XYZ file of C-alpha atoms in Angstrom:
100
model
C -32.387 -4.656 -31.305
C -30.167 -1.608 -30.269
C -30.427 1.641 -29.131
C -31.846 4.364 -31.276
C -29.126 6.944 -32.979
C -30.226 10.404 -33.080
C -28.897 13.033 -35.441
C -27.144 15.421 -33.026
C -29.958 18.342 -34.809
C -32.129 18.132 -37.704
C -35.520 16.490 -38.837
C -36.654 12.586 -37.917
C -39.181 11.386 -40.092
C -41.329 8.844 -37.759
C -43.595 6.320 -39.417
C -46.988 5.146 -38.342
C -45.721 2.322 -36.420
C -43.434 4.684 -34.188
C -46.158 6.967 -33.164
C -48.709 3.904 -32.744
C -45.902 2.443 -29.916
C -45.332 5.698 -28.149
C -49.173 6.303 -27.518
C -50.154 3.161 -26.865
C -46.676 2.744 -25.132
C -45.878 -0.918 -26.803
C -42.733 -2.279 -25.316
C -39.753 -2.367 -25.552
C -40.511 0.196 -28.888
C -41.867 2.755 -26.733
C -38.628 3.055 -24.273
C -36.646 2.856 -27.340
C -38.284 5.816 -28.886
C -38.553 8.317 -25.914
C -34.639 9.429 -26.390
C -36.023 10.909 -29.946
C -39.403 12.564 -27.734
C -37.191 14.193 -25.345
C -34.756 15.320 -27.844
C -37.706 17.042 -29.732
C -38.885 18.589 -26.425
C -35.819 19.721 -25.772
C -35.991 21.663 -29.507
C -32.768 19.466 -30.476
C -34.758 17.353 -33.370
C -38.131 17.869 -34.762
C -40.099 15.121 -35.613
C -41.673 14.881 -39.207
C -44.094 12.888 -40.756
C -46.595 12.416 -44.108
C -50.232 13.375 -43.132
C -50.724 9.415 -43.833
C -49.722 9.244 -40.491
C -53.273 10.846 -39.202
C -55.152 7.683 -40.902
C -52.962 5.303 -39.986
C -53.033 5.960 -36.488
C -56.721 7.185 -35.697
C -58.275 3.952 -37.337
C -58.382 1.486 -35.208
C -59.325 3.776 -31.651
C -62.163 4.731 -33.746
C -62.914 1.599 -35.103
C -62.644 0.128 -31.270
C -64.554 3.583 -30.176
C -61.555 3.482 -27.869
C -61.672 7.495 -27.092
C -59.135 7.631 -24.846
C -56.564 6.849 -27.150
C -57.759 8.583 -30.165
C -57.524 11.575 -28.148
C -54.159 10.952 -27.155
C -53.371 11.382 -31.083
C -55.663 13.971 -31.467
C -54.003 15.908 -28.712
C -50.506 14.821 -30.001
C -51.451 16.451 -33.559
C -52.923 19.668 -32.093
C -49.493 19.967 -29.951
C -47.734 19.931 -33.163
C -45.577 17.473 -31.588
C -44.938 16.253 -35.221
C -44.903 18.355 -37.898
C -46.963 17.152 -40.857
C -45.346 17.535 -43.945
C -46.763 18.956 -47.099
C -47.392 16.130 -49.529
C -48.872 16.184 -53.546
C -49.589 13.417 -55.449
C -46.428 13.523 -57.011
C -44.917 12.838 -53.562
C -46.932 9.830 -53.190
C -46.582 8.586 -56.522
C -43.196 8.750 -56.295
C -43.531 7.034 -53.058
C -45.158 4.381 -54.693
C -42.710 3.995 -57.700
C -40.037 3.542 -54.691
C -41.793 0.952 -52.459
C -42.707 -1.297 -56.132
């Protein structure tokens, strides 16, 4: 595994399993990832996502009742730290049509 390349500007779509290491700071993804976190600090990149995301990471913290965490996300999605992206059915279908 290498190091993570960065547009120089532009969107970064980040899946559930990116988000899931950066919160619950899995390594070595975590360290990997935090180039991408400061760069969207920094207003360089935004970070993008589907609002799939929100389900996929707030299940298991509330399924464990572990609160700290969940509120980590909870916070993170206030912040608007990633932006969720508008999504219709047609988006997911085609989604779907792409992953079969």
């Amino acid at each position: 595994m290498g190091p993570l390349t960065l547009p120089l500007a532009g969107l970064v779509y980040l899946d559930a399993s990116g988000l899931i290491y950066s919160v619950e700071r899995v390594e070595p993804y975590r360290s990997l990832l935090e180039p991408m976190w400061q760069e969207a600090q920094d207003g360089n990149l935004a970070v993008v996502s589907s609002p799939v995301l929100v389900v996929e990471a707030l299940v298991k913290p509330l399924r464990d009742g572990n609160t700290e965490i969940e509120l980590q996300y909870r916070e993170l999605f206030a912040s608007n730290a990633v932006r969720l992206l508008d999504a219709s059915y047609q988006v997911f279908e085609d989604a779907a049509r792409l992953r079969a």
